[in-house]
Structure formats: structure tokens, C-alpha cells
Coordinates of C-alpha atoms and ligand atoms in Angstrom, one line a residue:
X1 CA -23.6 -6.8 -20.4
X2 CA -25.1 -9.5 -18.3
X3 CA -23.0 -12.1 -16.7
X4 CA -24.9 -14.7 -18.2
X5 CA -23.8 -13.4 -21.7
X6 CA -20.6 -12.9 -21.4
X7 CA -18.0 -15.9 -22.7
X8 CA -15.7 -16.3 -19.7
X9 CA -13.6 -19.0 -21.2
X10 CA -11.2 -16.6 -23.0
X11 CA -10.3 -15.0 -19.8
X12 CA -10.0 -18.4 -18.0
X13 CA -7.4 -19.6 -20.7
X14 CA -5.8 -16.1 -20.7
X15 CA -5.2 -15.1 -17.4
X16 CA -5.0 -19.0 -15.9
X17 CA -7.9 -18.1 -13.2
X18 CA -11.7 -19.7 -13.1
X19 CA -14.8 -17.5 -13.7
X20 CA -15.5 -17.6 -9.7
X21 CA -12.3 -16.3 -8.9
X22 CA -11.8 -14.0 -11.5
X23 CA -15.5 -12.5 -10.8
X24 CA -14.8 -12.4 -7.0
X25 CA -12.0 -10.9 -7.6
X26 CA -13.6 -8.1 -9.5
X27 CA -16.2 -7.8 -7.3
X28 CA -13.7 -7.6 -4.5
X29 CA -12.0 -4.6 -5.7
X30 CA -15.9 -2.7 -7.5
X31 CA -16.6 -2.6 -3.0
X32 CA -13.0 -1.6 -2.3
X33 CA -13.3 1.2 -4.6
X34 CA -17.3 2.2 -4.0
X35 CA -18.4 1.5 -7.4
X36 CA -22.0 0.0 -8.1
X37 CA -23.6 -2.8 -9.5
X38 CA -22.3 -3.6 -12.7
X39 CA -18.9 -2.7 -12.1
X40 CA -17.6 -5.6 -11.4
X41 CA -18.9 -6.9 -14.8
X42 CA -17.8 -4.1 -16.4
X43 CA -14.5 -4.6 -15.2
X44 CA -14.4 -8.2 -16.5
X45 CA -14.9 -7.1 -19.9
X46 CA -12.1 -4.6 -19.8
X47 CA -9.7 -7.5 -18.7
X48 CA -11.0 -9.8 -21.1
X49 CA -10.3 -7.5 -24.1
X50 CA -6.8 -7.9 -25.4
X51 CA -6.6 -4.7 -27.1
X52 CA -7.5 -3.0 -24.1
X53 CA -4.3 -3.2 -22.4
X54 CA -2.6 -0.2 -21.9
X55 CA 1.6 -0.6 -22.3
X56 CA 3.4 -0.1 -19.3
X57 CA 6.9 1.8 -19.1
X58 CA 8.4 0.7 -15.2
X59 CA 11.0 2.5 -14.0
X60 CA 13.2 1.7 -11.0
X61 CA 15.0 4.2 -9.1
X62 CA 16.6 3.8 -6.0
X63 CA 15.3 0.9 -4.0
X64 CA 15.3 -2.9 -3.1
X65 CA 12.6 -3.7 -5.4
X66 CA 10.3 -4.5 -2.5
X67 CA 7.3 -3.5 -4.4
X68 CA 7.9 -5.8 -7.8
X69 CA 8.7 -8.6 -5.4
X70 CA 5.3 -8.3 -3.2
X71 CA 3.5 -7.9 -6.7
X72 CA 5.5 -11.0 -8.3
X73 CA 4.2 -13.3 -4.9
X74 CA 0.3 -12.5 -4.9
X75 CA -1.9 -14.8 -5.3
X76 CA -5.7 -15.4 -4.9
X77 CA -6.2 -14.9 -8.1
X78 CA -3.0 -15.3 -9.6
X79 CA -2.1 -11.5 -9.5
X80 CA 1.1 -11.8 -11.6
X81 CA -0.8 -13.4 -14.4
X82 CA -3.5 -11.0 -14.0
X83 CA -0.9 -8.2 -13.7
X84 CA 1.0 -9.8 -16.7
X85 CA -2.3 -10.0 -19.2
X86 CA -3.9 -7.2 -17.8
X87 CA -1.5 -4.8 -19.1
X88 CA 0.8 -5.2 -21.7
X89 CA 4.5 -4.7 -19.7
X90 CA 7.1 -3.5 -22.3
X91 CA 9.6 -2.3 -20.3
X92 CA 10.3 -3.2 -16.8
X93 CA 14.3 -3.1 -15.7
X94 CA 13.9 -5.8 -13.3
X95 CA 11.9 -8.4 -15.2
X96 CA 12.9 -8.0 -18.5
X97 CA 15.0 -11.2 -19.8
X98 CA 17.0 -8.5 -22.2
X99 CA 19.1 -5.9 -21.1
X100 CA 21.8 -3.4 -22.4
X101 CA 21.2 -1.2 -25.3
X102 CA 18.5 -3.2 -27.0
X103 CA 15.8 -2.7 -23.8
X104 CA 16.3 0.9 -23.6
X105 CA 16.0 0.9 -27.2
X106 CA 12.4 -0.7 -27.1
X107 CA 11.6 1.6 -24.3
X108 CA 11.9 4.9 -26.4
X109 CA 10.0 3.1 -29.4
X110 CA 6.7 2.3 -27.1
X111 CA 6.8 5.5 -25.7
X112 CA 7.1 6.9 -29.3
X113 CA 4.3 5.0 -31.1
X114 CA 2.2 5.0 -27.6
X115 CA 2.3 8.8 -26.9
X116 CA -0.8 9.6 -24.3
X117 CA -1.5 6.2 -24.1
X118 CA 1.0 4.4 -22.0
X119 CA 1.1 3.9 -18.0
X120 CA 4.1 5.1 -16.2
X121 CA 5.2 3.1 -12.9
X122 CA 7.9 4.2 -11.2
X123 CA 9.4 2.3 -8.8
X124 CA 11.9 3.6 -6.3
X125 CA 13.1 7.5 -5.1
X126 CA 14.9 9.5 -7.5
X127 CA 18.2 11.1 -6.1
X128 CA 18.4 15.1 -7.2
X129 CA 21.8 16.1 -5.2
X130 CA 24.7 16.4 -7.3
X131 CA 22.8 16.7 -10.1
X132 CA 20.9 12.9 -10.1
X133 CA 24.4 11.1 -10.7
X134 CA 23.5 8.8 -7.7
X135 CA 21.1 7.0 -10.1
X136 CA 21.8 6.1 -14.1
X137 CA 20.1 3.5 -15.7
X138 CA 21.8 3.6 -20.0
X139 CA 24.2 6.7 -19.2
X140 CA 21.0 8.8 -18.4
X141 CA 20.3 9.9 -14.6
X142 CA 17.1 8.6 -13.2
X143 CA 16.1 12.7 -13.4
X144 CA 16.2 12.7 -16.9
X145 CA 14.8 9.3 -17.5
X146 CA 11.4 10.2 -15.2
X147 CA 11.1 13.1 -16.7
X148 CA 11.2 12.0 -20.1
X149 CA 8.8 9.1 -19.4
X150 CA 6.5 11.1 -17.9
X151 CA 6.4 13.6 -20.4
X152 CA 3.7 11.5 -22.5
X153 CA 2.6 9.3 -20.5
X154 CA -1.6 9.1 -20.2
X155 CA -1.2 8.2 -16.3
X156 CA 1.2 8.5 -14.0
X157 CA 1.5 5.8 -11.2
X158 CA 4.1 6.0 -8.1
X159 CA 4.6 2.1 -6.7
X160 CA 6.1 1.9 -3.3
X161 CA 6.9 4.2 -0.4
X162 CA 10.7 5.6 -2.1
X163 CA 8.6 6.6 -5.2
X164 CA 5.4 8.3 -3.2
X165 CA 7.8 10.3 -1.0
X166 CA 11.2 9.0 -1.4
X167 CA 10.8 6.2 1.2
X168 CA 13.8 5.4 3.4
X169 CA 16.5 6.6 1.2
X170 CA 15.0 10.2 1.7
X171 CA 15.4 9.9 5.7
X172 CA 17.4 12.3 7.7
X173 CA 20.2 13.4 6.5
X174 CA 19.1 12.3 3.2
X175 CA 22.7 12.9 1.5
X176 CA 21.6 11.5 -1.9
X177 CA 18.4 14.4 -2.0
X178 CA 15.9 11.6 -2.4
X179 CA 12.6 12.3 -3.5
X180 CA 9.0 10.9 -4.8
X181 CA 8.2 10.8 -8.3
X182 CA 4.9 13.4 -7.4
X183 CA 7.8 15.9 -5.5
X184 CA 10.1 15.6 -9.3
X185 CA 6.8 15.8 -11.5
X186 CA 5.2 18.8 -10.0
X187 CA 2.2 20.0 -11.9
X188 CA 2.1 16.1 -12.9
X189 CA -1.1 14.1 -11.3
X190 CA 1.1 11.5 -9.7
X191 CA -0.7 8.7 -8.2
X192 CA 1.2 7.1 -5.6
X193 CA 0.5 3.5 -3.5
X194 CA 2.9 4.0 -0.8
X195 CA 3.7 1.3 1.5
X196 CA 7.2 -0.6 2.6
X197 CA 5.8 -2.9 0.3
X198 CA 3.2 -1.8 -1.0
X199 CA -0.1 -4.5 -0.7
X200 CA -0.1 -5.0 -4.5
X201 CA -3.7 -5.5 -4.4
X202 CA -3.9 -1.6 -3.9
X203 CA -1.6 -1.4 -7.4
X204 CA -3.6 -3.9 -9.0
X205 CA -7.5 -2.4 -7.8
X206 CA -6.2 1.4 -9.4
X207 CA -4.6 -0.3 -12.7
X208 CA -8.0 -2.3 -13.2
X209 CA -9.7 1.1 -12.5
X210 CA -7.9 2.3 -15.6
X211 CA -8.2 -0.2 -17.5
X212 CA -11.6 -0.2 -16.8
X213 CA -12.7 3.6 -16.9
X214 CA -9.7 5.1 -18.9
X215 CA -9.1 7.8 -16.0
X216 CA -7.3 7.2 -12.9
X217 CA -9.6 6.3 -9.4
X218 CA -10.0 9.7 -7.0
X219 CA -7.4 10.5 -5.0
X220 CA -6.4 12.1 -1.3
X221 CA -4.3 15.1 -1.0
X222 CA -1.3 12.9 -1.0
X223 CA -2.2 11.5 -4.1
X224 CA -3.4 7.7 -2.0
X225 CA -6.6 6.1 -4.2
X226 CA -9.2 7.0 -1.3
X227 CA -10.9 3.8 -2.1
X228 CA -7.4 2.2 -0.5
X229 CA -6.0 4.6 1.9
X230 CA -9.2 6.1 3.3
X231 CA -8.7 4.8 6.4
X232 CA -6.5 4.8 9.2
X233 CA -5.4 1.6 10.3
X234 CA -6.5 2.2 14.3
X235 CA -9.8 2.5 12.7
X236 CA -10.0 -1.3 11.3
X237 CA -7.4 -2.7 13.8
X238 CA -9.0 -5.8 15.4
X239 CA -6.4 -4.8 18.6
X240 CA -8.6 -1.6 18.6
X241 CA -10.5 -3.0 21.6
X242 CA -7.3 -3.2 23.7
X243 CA -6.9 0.1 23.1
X244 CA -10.2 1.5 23.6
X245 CA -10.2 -0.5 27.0
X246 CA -6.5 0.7 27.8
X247 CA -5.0 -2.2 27.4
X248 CA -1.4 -2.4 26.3
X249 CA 1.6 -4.1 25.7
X250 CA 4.6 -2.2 27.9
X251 CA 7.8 -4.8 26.2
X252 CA 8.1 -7.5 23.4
X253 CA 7.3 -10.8 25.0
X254 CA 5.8 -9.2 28.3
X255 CA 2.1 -11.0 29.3
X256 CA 0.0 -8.0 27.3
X257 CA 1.8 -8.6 24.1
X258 CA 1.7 -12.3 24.2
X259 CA -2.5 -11.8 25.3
X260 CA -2.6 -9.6 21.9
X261 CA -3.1 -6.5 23.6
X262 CA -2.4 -3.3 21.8
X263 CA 1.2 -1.9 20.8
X264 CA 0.3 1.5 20.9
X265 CA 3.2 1.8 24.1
X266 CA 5.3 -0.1 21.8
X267 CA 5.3 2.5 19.5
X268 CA 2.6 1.7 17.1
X269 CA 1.9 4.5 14.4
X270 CA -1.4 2.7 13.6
X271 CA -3.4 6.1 14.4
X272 CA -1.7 8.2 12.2
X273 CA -1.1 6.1 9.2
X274 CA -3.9 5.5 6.5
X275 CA -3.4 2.4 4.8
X276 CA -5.9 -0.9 4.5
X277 CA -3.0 -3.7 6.2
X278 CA -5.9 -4.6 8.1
X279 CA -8.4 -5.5 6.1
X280 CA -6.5 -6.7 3.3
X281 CA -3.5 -8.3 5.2
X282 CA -0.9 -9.7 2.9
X283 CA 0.6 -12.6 1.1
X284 CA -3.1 -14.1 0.8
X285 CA -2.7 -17.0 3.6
X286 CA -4.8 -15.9 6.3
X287 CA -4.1 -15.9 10.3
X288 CA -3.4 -12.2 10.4
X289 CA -0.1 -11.4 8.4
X290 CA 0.4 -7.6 8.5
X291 CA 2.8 -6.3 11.0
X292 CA 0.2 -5.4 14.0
X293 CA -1.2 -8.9 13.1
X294 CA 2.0 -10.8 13.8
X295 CA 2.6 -8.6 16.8
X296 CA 4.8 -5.8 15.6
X297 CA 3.5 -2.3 15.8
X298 CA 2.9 -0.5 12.7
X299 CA 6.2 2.0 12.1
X300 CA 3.8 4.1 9.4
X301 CA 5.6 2.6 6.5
X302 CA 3.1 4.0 4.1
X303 CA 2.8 7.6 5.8
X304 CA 5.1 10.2 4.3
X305 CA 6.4 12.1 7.6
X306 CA 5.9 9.1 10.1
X307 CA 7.5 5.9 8.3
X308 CA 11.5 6.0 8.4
X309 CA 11.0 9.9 10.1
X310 CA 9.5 9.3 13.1
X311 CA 11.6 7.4 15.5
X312 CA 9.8 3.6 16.2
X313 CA 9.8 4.0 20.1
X314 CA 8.0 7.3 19.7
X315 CA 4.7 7.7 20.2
X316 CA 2.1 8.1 17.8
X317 CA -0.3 11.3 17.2
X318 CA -3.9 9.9 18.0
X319 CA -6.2 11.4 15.1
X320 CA -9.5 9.8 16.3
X321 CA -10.6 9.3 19.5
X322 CA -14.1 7.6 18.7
X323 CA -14.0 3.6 18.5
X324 CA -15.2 2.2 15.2
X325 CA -18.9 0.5 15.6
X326 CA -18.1 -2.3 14.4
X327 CA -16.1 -3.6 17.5
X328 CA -18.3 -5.3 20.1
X329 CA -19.2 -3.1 23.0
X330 CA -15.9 -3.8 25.7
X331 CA -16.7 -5.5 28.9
X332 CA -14.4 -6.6 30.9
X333 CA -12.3 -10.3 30.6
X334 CA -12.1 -10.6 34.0
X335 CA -15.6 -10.3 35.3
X336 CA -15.7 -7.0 36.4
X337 CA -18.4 -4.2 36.0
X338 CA -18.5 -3.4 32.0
X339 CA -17.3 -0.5 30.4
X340 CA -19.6 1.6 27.6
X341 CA -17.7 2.2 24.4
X342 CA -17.6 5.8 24.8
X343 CA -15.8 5.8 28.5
X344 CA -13.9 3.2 27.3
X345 CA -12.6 5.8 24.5
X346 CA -12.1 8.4 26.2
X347 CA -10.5 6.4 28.8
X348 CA -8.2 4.3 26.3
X349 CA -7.3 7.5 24.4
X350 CA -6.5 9.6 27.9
X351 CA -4.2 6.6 28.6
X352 CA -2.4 6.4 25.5
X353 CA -2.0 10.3 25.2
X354 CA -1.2 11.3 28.7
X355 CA -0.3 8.1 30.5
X356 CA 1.2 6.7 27.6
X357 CA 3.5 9.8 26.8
X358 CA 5.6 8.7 30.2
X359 CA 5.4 5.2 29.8
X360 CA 8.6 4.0 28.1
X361 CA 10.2 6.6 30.5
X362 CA 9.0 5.2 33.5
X363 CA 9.2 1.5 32.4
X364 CA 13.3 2.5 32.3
X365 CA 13.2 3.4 35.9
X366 CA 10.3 0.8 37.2
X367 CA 10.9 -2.8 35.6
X368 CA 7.9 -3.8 38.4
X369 CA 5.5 -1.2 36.0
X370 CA 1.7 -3.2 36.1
X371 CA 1.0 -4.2 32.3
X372 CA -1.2 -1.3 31.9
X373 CA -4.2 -3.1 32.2
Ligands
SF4_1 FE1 -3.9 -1.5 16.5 FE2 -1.8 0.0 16.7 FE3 -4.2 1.1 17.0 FE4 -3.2 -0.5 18.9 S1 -2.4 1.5 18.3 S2 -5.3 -0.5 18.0 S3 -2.1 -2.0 17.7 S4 -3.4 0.2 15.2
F3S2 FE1 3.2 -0.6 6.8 FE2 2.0 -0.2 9.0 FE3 0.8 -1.5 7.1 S1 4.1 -0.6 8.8 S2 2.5 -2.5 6.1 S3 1.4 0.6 7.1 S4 0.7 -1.9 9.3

């Protein structure tokens, strides 16, 4: 359908948004994900159809509700009323005004009548040791309650770092036996937005995908919608430069950190975590809030084996070596003789893998350590 023909003004009322924000918005997320012209549009119509909306079962598990809560506070367009019309959420354990018998009651009767047809979020690791008592939601364990859910649902979506991998809780020495929703469901396509919180844009893009195509957007081994977590966040950093030029912050506060330099020293996991904080940032207010943009490194929240494994003043496994093309060449601040890209690369990437390997070491015996410029 043309944009021209299609009657916006029941998805203004309904979702609370104008027609240039909702159609940005769409058009936002066709790029994100790849798709071509026309998507965006076709998108639009699947939102603007009522009896498109696919019922939602949401489970929570154990966790701090970190991922509801970034959800609940997006905005740009109003994501919770998108989130809110674009699906229709019957059961959700934190929202829900009801509670008791009566919710879990309505749970198993939209699962009933929508068998094949209803998304699954699950929110939150599930705890397997002792056999799952270190969950229960109604007198069943949060075992039982995934697996039941799951059992007819027509997609299966895992919200949050706990649920992807099991998150924090699952950390060393795990004593509750922690896992992700994908490591419970085996044989089950789990799709699963990791992140410590998640960037509910990455929820909201694969749910409109859904909505939109009726199948689930393509996924990485992991199980990450490639369209989201296709890159690693050294790729898109906008400290990149720094790095490339091997320039680094040594200590919080020191002069490289306070001149933005790059917290690769300080322990960033930037190059070995795939996520899109940098493009996408968070809380829709501009200025750079994402961790590396408000000058804390990256600890790999939404990397299964780095976040809450690796320890934060380690240092991180560099996967790529070559500097995106998108950075300006790097010449030097100062006024000295430039540096090419590439022996900047090489250089920066030498420094952070064998210089960098000693430096918190030596920084403990030499306070009088130059900045590392
Ligand atoms: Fe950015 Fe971290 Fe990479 Fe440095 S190491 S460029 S701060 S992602
Ligand atoms: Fe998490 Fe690192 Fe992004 S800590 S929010 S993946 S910058």
C-alpha cells in the first residue's frame, strides 16, 4: 500500500504517536533490520490492525525486572504505548493490576484458546538446582511454568541477560543452577535480547518483525537478532579513535579519561561484546548515555561468558584489529607528524594486547606511569 493511501489517523488515536513519528519510527527499525523499501509501510499496516496483535504470555523468573522497567521508560515514540497496542499483553506478573489465583487462571485460558499463536517472553533466569524450588510463581516452579508456556507457544522470546544465559544469578558459584530460557528449552528456537537492561528498542524492532512477517527476524548462533547484535561495540565506539591511536585512560578521573580517551586499560569489554549501545544509546535524550558514553567501560553485560564472568579489571579479547572506515583518518592533536589508519591499528591494537596486558600491573608499582598517550 502507498503511504499516501493509507488512513493514519487510527494509529495516531491508538497508539497516542503522530504519523511522522510513528513512520520514522518504522523506518528506523526496516534499516536496523536490512529490510527494503516498503517495509516500513508494511510494517505500519501490521501495527495499525487490531486483530493483528499477537497475545503475549510474560513470564518473570529470577531477576530485578530490569528489562520491564527499561521497556516501561522508552520513549521517542511512546514505546510503552506502542508496546501496549502493538501486542495484546494478557499476562505479565509485574504489570498486571490482578494477582492471586484469578491471573494465573487467565494465563492458562489464553494459552488454551491461543495455542500456536501466542508470544512467549520470559523475563529473568530460571533456577534448576534442587529441583527449581528457588523460583514458584502459584505453587508451580518456574521449570514447570516455562516449560508449559512454551510448549504452544508460536515464538519464543528471551528478554534480558538472566533469561538469554542466566545473567548474573548464574555467575560463579551459581548455587541456585541458574540458567537461560534457550539452555531450559533445548530443541526450542529461543530468541534471546540480552543486555543488563536490555535497549528495549532491540525487543520492540524483533516483536514488530513478527508482527509484521509472522516469523521471528534471523538470528546469530546465540540466538541475538543479527539485525541488533551484529556488531561489536569497538566497531561503532566513537572512543574507537583513542584506541586506534593508543590512547588510553590508565585510572577513573586521571587526564585520559577526563579527555575521553579510551577505557580499554580500564577494563572495557567493548571488543568482545556484540551489542548496538552505541548507536542506539539509551533512554532517548541524547549526549551519549550508554556506559562507554558516560565514561564507564563496557563490563559485556549482553555477552554470555564476559558480562558478570569475566572479572571488570580484566582485560578484554580484541576480535578485530582493523578500524571501522567510518572514523576520520587519526592525526595527531598535538601537531605532530600524522598517523595512517592502518599503523595506527596495528599500533593501537599492539598496545592494548601486549602493552596493555601489564598495564594495571605496573600502574600498582609506578603511580608516575605516562597516560599512555
Ligand atoms: Fe570504545 Fe571500549 Fe573499544 Fe575503547 S575498548 S574503543 S572504550 S569499546
Ligand atoms: Fe551492556 Fe556494554 Fe552496552 S555493559 S549496555 S553491552 S556498553
Amino acid at each position: 500500500m502507498a503511504e499516501s493511501d493509507f488512513d493514519f489517523s487510527a494509529v495516531e488515536k491508538r497508539l497516542g504517536v503522530s504519523r511522522r513519528t510513528f513512520l520514522k519510527f518504522c523506518s528506523g527499525v526496516a534499516a536496523s533490520l536490512g529490510l527494503p523499501s516498503g517495509a516500513a509501510m508494511a510494517m505500519a499496516e501490521a501495527v495499525a490492525d487490531p486483530k493483528r496483535r499477537p497475545p503475549v504470555i510474560w513470564l518473570h523468573g529470577q531477576e530485578c525486572t530490569g528489562p520491564s522497567e527499561s521497556l516501561l521508560r522508552s520513549e521517542q515514540p511512546s514505546l510503552e504505548h506502542l508496546i501496549l497496542d502493538l501486542i495484546s499483553l494478557d499476562y505479565h506478573q509485574t504489570l498486571d493490576t490482578g494477582a492471586g489465583h484469578q491471573v494465573e487462571d487467565i494465563k492458562k485460558q489464553v494459552m488454551k484458546e491461543n495455542q500456536g499463536k501466542y508470544l512467549l517472553v520470559v523475563e529473568g533466569a530460571i533456577p534448576m538446582a534442587n529441583d527449581g524450588i528457588f523460583c514458584k510463581i502459584g505453587g508451580e516452579t518456574m521449570v514447570e511454568i516455562t516449560h508449559e508456556a512454551a510448549e504452544h507457544a508460536a515464538a519464543i522470546v528471551a528478554f534480558g541477560s538472566c533469561a538469554s544465559w542466566g545473567g548474573v544469578q548464574s555467575a560463579a558459584p551459581n548455587p541456585t543452577g541458574a540458567v537461560g530460557a534457550p539452555q531450559l528449552l533445548e530443541g526450542k528456537t529461543v530468541v534471546t535480547i540480552p543486555g543488563c537492561p536490555p535497549n528495549p528498542a532491540n525487543f520492540i524492532g524483533t516483536v514488530l518483525y513478527f508482527v509484521t512477517y509472522g516469523k521471528l527476524p534471523p538470528i546469530d548462533e546465540k540466538g541475538r537478532p543479527k539485525w541488533a547484535y551484529g556488531r561489536l561495540i569497538h566497531e561503532n565506539c566513537y572512543r574507537r579513535p583513542h584506541f586506534d591511536a593508543g590512547r588510553f585512560a590508565l585510572e577513573f578521573g586521571d587526564e585520559g579519561h577526563r579527555k575521553g580517551y579510551c577505557l580499554y586499560k580500564l577494563g572495557c569489554k567493548g571488543p568482545e561484546t556484540y551489542n548496538n549501545c552505541p548507536s542506539l544509546e539509551f533512554n532517548n535524550v541524547g549526549g551519549g548515555v550508554w556506559p562507554v558514553g558516560v565514561g564507564h567501560p563496557c563490563f559485556g553485560c549482553s555477552e554470555g561468558g564476559v558480562g558478570f564472568s569475566k572479572p571488570l579489571f580484566s582485560l578484554a579479547d580484541v576480535k578485530t584489529h582493523t578500524p571501522p572506515n567510518m572514523f576520520p583518518s587519526i592525526d595527531d592533536r598535538e601537531g605532530n607528524t600524522p598517523v595512517s589508519t592502518s599503523a595506527a591499528a596495528i599500533a593501537g591494537a599492539a598496545v592494548g594486547l601486549a602493552v596493555g596486558a601489564t598495564a594495571m600491573a605496573s600502574k600498582k608499582l609506578d603511580k608516575k606511569e605516562p597516560d599512555g598517550e
